[in-house]
XYZ file of C-alpha atoms in Angstrom:
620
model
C -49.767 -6.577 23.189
C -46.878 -4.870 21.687
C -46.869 -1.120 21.176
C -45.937 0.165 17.662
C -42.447 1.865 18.647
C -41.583 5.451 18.242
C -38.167 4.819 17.564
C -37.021 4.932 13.837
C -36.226 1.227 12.262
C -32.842 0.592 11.686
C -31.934 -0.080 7.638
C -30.206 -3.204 7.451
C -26.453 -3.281 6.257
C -26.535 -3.375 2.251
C -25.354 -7.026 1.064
C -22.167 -7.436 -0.141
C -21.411 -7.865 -3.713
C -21.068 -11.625 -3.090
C -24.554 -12.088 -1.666
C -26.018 -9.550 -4.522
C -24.408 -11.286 -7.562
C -24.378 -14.855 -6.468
C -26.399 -15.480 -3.139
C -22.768 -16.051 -1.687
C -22.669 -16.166 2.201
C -20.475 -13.769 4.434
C -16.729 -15.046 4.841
C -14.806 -16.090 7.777
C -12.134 -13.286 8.902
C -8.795 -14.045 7.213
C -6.572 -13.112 4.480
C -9.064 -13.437 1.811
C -12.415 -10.679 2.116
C -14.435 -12.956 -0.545
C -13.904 -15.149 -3.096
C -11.615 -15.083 -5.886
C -12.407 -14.751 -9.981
C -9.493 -16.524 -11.485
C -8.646 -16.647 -15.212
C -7.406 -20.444 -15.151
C -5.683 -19.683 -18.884
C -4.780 -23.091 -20.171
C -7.768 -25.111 -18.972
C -9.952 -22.379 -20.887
C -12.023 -21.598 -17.706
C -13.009 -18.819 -15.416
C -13.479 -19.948 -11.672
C -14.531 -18.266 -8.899
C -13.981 -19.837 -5.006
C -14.104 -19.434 -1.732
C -11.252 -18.660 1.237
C -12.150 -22.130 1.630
C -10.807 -23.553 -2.125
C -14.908 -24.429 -3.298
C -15.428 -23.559 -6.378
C -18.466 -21.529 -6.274
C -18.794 -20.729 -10.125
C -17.271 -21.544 -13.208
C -17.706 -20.880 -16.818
C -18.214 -22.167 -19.378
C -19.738 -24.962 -18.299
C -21.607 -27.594 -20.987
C -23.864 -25.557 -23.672
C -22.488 -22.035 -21.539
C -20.720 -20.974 -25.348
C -23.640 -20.854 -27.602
C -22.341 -22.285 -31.779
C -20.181 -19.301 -33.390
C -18.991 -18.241 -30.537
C -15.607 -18.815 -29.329
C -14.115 -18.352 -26.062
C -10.004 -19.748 -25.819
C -7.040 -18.503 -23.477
C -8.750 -16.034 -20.667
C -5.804 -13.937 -19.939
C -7.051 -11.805 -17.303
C -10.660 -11.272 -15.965
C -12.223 -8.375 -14.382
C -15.726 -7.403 -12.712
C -17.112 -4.760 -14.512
C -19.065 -1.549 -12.581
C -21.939 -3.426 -10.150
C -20.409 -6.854 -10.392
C -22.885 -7.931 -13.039
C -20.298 -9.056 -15.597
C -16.715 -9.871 -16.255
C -14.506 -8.525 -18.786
C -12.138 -11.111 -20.850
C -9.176 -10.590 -22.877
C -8.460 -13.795 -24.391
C -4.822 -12.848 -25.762
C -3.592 -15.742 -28.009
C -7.543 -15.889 -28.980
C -7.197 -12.434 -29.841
C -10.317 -11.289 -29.193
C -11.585 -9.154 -25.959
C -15.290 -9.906 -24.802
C -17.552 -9.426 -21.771
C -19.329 -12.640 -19.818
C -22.820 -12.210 -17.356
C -22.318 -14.060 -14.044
C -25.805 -14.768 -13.743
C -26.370 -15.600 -17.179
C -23.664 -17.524 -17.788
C -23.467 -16.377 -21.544
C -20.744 -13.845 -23.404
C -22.457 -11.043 -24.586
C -20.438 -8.830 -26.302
C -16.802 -9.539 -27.816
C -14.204 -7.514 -30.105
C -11.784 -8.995 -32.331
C -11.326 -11.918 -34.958
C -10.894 -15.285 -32.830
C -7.890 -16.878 -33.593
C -6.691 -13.949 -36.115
C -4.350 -11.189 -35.039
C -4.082 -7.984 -37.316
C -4.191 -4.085 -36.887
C -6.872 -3.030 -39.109
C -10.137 -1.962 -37.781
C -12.181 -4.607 -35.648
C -8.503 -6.793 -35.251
C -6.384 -7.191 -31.870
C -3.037 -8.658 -31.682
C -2.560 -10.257 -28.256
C -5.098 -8.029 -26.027
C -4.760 -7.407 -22.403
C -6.241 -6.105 -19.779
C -9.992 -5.679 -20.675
C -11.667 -3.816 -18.554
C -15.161 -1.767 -18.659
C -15.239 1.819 -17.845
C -17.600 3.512 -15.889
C -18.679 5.425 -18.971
C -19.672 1.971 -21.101
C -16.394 1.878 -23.264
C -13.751 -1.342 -22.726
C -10.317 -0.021 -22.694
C -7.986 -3.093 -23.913
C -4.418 -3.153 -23.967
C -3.910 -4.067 -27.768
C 0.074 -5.768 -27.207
C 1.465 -6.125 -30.576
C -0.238 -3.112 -32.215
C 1.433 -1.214 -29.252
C -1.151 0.539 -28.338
C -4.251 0.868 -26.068
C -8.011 1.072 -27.464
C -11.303 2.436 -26.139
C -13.850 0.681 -27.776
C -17.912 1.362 -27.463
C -20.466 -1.056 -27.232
C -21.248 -0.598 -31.191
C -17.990 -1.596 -31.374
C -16.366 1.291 -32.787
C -12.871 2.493 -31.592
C -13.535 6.099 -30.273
C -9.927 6.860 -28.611
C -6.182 5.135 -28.385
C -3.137 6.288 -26.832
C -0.260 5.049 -29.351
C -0.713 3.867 -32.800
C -0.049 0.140 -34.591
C 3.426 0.507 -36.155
C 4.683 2.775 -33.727
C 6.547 0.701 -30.724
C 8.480 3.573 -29.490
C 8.447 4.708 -25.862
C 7.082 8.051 -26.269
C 4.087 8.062 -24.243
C 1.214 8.563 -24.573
C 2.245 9.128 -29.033
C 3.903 5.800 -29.193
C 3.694 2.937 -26.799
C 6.644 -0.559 -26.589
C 4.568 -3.055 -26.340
C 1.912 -2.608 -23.571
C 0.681 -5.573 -21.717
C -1.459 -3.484 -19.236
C -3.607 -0.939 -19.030
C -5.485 -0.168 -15.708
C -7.862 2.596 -15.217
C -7.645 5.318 -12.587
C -10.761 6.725 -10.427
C -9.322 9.902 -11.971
C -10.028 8.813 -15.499
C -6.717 8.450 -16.359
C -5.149 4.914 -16.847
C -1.692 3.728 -15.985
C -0.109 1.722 -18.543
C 2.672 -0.844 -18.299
C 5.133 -1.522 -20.984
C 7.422 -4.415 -21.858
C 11.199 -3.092 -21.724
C 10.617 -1.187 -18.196
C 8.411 1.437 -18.149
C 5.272 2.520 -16.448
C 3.256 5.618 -17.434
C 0.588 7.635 -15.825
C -1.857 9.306 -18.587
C -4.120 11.454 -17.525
C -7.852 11.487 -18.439
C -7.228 14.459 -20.825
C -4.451 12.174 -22.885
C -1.893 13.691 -20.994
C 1.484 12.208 -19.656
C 1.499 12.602 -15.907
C 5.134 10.699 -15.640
C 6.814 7.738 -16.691
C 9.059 6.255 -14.572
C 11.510 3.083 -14.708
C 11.118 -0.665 -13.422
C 13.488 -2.665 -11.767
C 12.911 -5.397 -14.671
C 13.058 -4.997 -18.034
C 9.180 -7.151 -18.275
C 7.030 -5.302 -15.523
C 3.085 -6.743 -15.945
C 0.180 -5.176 -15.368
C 1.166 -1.921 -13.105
C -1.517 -0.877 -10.121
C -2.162 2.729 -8.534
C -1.700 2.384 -4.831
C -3.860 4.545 -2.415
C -1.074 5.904 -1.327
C 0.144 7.157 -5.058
C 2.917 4.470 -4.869
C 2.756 1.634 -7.819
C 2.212 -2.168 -7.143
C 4.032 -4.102 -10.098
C 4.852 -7.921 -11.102
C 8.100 -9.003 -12.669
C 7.362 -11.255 -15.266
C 11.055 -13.002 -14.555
C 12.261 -16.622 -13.158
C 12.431 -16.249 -10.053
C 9.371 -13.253 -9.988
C 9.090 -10.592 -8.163
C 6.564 -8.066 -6.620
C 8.070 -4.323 -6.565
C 6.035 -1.057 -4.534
C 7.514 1.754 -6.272
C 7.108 5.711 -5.636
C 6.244 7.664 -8.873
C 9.847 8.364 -9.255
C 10.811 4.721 -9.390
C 12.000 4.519 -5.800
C 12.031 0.925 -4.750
C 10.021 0.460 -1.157
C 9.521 -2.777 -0.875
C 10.205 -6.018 -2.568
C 8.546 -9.591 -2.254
C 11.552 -11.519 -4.164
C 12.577 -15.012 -2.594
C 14.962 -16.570 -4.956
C 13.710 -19.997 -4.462
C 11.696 -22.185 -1.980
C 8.366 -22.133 -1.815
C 7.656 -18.858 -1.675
C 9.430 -17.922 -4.932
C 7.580 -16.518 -7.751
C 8.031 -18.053 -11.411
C 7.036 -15.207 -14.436
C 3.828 -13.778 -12.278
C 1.616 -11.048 -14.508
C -0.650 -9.611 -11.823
C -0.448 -7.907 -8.498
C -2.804 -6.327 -6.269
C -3.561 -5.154 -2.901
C -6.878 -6.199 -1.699
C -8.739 -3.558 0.788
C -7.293 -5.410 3.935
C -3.479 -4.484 2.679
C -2.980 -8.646 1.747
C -1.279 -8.487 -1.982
C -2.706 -11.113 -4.188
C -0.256 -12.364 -6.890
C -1.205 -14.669 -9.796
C 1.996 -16.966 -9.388
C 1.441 -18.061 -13.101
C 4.074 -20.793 -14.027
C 3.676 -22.183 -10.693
C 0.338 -22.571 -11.631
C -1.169 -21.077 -8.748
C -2.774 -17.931 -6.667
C -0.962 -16.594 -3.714
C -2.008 -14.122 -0.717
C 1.104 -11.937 0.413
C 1.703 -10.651 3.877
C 3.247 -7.579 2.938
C 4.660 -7.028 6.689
C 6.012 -10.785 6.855
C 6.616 -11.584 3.472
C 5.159 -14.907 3.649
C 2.366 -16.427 1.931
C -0.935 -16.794 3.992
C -3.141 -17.920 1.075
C -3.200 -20.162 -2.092
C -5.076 -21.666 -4.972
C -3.386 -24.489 -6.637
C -0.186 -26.791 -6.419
C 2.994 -25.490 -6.630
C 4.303 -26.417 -9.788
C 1.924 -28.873 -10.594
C -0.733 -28.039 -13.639
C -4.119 -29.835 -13.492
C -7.945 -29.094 -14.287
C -9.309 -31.058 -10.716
C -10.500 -29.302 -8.543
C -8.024 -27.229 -6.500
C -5.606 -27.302 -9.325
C -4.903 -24.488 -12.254
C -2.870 -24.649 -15.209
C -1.125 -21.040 -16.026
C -3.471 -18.513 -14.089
C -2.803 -15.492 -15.660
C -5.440 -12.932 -14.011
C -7.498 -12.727 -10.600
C -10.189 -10.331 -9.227
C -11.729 -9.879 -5.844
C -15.379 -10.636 -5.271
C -16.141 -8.737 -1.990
C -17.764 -10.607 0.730
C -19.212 -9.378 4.112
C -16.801 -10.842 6.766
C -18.149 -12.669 9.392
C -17.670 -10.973 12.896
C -17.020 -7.668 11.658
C -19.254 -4.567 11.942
C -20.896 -3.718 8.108
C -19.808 -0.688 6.601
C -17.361 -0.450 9.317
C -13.680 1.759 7.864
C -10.629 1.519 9.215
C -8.095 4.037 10.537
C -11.607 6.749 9.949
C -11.274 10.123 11.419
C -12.286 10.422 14.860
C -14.443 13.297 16.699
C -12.846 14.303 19.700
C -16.036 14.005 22.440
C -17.139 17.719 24.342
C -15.076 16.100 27.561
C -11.738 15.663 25.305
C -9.550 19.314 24.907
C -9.793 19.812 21.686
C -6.481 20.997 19.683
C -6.615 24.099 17.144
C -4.816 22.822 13.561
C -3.062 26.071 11.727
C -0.210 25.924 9.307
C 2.764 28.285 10.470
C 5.153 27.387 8.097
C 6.455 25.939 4.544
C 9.387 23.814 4.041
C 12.098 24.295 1.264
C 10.564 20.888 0.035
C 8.389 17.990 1.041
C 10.019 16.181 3.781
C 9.314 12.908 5.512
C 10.787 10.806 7.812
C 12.972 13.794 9.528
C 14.329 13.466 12.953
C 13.142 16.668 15.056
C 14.054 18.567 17.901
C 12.281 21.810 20.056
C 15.193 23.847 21.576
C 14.779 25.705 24.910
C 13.849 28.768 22.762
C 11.643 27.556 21.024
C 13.491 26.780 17.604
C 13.291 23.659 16.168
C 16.199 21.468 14.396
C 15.381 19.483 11.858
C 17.564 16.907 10.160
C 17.392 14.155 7.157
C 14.410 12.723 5.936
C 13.184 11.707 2.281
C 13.341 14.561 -0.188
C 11.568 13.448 -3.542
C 12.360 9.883 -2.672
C 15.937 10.232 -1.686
C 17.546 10.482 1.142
C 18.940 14.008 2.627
C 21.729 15.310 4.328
C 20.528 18.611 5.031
C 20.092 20.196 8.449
C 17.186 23.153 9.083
C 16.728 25.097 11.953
C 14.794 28.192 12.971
C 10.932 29.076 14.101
C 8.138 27.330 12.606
C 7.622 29.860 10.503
C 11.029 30.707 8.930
C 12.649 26.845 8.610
C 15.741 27.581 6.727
C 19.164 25.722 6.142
C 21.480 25.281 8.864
C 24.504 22.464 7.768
C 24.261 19.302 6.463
C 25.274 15.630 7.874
C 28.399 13.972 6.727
C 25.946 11.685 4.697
C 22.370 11.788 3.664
C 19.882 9.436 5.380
C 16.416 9.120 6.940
C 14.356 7.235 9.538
C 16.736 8.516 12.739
C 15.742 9.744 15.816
C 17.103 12.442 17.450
C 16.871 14.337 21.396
C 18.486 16.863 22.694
C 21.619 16.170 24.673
C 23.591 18.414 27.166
C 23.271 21.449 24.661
C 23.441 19.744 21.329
C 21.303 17.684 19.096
C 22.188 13.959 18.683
C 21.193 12.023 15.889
C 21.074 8.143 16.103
C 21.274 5.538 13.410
C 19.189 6.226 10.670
C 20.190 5.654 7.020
C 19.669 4.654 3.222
C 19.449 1.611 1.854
C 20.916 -0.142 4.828
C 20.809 0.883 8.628
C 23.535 2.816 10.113
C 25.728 2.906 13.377
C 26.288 6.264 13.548
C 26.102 9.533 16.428
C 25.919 12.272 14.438
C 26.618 15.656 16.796
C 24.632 18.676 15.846
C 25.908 21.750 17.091
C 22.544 23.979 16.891
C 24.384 27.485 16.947
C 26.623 26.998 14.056
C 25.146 23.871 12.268
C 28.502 22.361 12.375
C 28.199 18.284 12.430
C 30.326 15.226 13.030
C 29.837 12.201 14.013
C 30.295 11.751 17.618
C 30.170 7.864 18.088
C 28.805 4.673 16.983
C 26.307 2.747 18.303
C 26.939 -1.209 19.327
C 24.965 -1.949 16.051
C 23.095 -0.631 13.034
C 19.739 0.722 14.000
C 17.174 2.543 11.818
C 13.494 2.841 11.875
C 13.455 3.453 15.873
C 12.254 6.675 18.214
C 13.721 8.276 21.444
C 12.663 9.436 24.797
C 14.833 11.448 27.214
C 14.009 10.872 30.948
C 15.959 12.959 32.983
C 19.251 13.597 30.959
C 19.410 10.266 29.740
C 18.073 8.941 26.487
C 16.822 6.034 25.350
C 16.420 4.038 21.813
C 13.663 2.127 21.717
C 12.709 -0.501 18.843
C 13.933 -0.185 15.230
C 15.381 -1.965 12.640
C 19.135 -3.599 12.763
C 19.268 -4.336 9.025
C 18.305 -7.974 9.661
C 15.914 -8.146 12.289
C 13.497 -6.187 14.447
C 14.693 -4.334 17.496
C 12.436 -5.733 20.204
C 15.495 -3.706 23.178
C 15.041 -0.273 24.782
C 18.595 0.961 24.922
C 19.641 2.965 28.054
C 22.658 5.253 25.708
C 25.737 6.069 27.951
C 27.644 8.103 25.636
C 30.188 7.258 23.120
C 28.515 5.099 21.294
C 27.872 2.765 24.998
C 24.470 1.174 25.474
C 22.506 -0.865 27.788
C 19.613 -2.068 27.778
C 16.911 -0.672 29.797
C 14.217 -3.031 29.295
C 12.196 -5.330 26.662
C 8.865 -4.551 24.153
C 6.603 -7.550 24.206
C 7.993 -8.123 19.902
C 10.283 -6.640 17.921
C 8.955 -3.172 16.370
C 9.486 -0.375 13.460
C 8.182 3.282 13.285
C 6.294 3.201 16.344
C 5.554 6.705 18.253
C 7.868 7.546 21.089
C 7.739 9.640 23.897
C 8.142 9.718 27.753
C 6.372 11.650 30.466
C 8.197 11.850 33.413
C 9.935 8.793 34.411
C 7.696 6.617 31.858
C 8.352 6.190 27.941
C 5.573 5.317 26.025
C 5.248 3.382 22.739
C 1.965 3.736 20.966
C 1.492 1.767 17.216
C 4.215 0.776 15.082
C 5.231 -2.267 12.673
C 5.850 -5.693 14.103
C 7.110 -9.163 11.770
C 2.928 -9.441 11.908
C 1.500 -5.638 10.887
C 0.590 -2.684 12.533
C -0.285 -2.960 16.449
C -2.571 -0.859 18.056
C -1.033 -1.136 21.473
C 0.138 1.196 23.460
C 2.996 0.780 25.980
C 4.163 2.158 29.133
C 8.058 1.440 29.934
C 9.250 1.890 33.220
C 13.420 2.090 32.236
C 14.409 2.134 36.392
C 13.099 -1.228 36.677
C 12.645 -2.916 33.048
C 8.812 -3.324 33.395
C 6.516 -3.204 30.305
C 2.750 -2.737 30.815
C -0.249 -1.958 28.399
C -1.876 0.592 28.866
C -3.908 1.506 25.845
C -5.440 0.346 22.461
C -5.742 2.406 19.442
C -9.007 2.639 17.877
C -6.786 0.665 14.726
C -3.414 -0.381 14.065
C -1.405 2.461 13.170
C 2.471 2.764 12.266
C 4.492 5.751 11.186
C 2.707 8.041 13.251
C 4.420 10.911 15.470
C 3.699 10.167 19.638
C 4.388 13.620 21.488
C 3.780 14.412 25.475
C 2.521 17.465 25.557
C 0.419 19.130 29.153
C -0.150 15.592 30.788
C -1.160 13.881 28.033
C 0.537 11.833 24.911
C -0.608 12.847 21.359
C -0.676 10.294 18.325
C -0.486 12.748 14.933
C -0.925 11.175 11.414
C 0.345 7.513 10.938
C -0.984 4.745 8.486
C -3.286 2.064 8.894
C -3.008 -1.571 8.158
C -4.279 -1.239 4.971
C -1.188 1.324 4.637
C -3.810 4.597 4.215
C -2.356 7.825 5.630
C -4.776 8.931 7.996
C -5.531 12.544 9.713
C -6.243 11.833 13.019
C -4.479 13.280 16.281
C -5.420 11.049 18.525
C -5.576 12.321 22.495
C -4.060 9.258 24.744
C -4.571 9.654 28.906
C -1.670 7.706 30.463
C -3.747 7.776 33.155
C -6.812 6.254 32.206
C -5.795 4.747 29.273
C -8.829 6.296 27.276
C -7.931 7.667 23.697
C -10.441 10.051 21.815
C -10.071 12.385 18.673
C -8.334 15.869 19.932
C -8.170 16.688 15.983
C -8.429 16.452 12.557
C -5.151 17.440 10.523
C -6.049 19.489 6.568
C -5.318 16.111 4.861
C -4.031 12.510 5.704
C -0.452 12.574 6.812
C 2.212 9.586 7.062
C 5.542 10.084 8.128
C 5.363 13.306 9.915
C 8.069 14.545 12.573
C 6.604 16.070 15.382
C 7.970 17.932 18.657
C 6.105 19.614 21.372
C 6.997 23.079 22.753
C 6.018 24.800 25.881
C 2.720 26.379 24.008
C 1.878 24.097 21.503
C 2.969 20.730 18.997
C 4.617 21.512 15.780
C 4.267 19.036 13.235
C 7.188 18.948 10.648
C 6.329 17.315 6.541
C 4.807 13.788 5.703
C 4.629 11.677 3.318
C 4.140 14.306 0.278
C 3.778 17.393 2.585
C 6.805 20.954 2.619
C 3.897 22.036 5.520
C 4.190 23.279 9.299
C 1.358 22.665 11.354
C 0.685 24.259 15.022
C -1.708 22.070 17.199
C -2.738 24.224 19.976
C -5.532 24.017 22.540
């Protein structure tokens, strides 16, 4: 017989929100983490399906809207707070109302149907219902130009603009808002016809407003990484990640094909970095690759409205049911801090030093005394010409290059700092000579090519580019430079790669992360220039790119980075070129993308990041 065990039970893994809400098994790894709630506008129908294309609920379905009730034109649809419900705007129904999954019935709605107006209880075009965590449904009221909060007695108990007021003067008067998304802050971003997009505050306060790159941006998402995710309602569409002060980082844009876009109204990046885009006049959902810019998923037939099954007829809004996914570990995180174990040398984290400003995607170098050089980067979004030098401590400016740019590399060579490639909104060819004495700068040579995005290791006296970004494809070559502008190359990465972490140790360069044509890798590379060979030698606990890869005492360290799901991350991660083991050495203050980094005889400075002026020490 059995003996009762000492040992505690383990809890089992909480369901998913699929398998609470509707009994819904886990999903197969893929694009899709669950199954989709689309707003199939013209055919009058909510849907939700699987990965697979099953339709798995819908409503209404016969008897589902009860006599006097009225349900036409779902615009966008929502879960609301525990999954229980979905939140409506039905915009040419003019009316805003909330629908139980389980119950299949509408149980609460706001607004005349079919009759738009201003005065109390009236909506003219609504968008963007959602529920708040504190009970109240925020709508986005288009015509009246403004955006309600509305309690469950139906009362209006807040707006931010005013009907008859369709000035942009955020948050007093509002042109024509056709989305309205709420922040974990409280706050809510709201997105205006004519260009803008505007982050209020929970206190009613306008945190900025900044520009689109089309004069009809749609329903405007906060980005974990503070960046904004926003649709171009325009023939051919377009999907825009902007900074807060309108910077343009990437762009999903084909002008025709099938991948084009026709007048889409929603964007969003599901937890597994995949950007789902209702593709409306196409008449269809589509899954995004961000890092390939192709479309791995879809709902419905390009171009082709029906109401059979696996056809839609002017989707308009989408949500994301979360599913567990088969194979992976519940509750599992990715890119999570990791503990560095009692048998890993732990590194000490101090900041030394301040910048003059937030800098990212700087080149760096340690000089023999110690001083560092640092030059370009992103200031504020923009590229930057200037050049600082000095301690840790005491960064100050030094000269500037003959033109701003960022993502370069740079070593020291024979005495003086080289810079390679880099640039702004296009790669660049260009040697730029630092003198580190005087600060004086020229450009010394050009490369074979345009090459951006890429690191270098010196072995011996002799450096070498590895990977980057030629302005049309990825750089898959390490380059053996020559001087004056002469390269060869050394040997060849298993696939072309972007912001990868480079370093060598001894004879050896190493390549750990970085962004290939398919995402972030989590491989680690040992290149052998004397004879061409590439070998593997370690994984990363997760993909990571833009990460800084320093040698430093035997041993190659990994700071910052992003993961796939393009989080900043804090970990300094301790890799044995040896062994090939990687552990946790340390934890930086905060999670840090972008960061230049350069190891000096006592310690590793780390240089900015992605929205950081500081200098960190990492010391044993």
């Amino acid at each position: 017989m059995r003996q009762p065990s000492d040992r505690p039970t383990a809890k089992p893994a909480p369901a998913s929100p699929a398998a609470r809400l509707l009994g819904l098994p886990p999903v197969a790894p893929g694009p899709v983490p669950g199954y989709v709630l689309i707003a199939d506008r013209n055919n009058d129908r909510l849907l939700i399906v699987s990965p697979s294309g099953r339709i798995v609920w819908r409503f209404p379905r016969p008897g589902d809207v009860r006599p006097g009730e009225s349900f036409h034109d779902p615009d966008d649809a929502f879960f609301t707070p525990g999954y229980r419900a979905i939140s409506i705007n039905e915009e040419f129904n003019e009316t805003a109302s909330l629908v139980a999954v389980r119950a299949h019935r509408i149980v609460w709605s706001f607004g005349h149907a079919g009759v738009a107006g201003s005065a109390f209880g009236y909506l003219s075009n609504p968008d963007d219902a959602y529920l708040l965590k504190n009970g109240l449904l925020m709508v986005a009221d288009i015509k009246n130009c403004r955006v309600l909060f509305i309690n469950h007695q139906k009362k209006v108990v807040r707006e931010i603009g005013h009907a008859g007021d369709c000035t942009h003067d955020p948050p007093v008067g509002l042109s024509s808002p056709n989305g309205a998304t709420p922040l974990a802050d409280g706050g809510v971003l709201v997105t205006e016809i004519g260009g803008w997009v505007d982050r209020i505050n929970a206190s009613g306060h306008l945190v900025y407003a900044l520009r689109t790159p089309t004069t009809y941006p749609s329903d405007a998402q906060l980005l974990p990484n503070g960046d904004i995710l926003v649709a171009g309602f325009n023939t051919p569409g377009r999907v825009d990640e902007l900074t807060p002060s309108g910077r343009i980082v990437w762009t999903y844009d084909p002008p025709s094909g099938p991948g084009a876009l026709d007048r889409p109204s929603l964007a969003v990046r599901w937890p597994n970095g995949m950007i789902a885009v209702t593709d409306d006049w196409h008449h269809r959902i589509v899954v995004i690759d961000p890092h390939t810019k192709r479309i791995v998923w879809s709902y419905g037939h390009l171009g082709a409205p029906g109401t059979a099954a696996g056809y839609l007829d002017k989707p308009d809004g989408l949500d994301l049911l979360p599913a567990a996914v088969v194979g992976h570990r519940a509750g599992a995180r990715l890119a999570s801090p990791v503990r560095a174990p009692a048998s890993i040398p732990a590194l000490r984290v101090a900041r030394v030093g301040s910048l003059p400003s937030p800098l990212s995607r700087a080149a760096v170098v340690a000089l023999p005394d110690g001083r560092l050089v640092v030059a370009g980067g992103l200031v504020g979004g923009a590229s930057t010409d200037q050049v600082l030098s000095g301690p840790p401590q005491a960064l100050r400016p030094l000269g500037h290059l003959p033109v701003p740019g960022h993502d370069a590399a740079a070593a020291l060579v024979g005495g003086g700092v080289d810079v390679f490639g880099g640039g702004q909104a296009t790669s660049v060819d260009t040697v730029v000579r630092i003198d580190p004495s005087t600060g004086a700068t020229h450009v010394a040579a050009r490369l074979d090519e345009p090459l951006s995005d890429l690191g270098v290791a010196v072995v011996g006296r002799t450096p070498y580019l590895v990977g980057g970004y030629t302005g049309s494809r990825f750089a898959s070559a390490v380059l053996r430079y020559t001087g004056a502008g002469h390269t060869a190359t050394a040997a060849r990465l298993p696939t072309g790669l972007r912001y990868a972490g480079v370093a060598a140790l001894g004879k050896t360069i190493y390549v750990a992360g970085g962004l290939t044509t398919a995402g972030e890798t989590d491989a680690v590379d040992a290149v052998d220039p004397a004879t061409g060979t590439v070998r593997r030698i370690a994984t990363l606990p997760a993909p990571n790119a833009y990460g800084a890869l320093v040698a430093f005492r035997g041993a190659l360290y990994l700071i910052g980075g992003k993961s796939a799901a393009g989080t900043p991350v804090a970990n300094v991660l301790r890799i044995d070129p040896v062994s090939g083991r990687v552990a946790g050495a340390a934890s930086l203050p905060s999670p840090l993308a972008e960061p230049a980094a350069a190891a000096r005889a006592g310690d590793v400075i780390v240089v900015g990041g992605e929205g950081s002026g500081a200098v960190y020490s990492l010391r044993p």
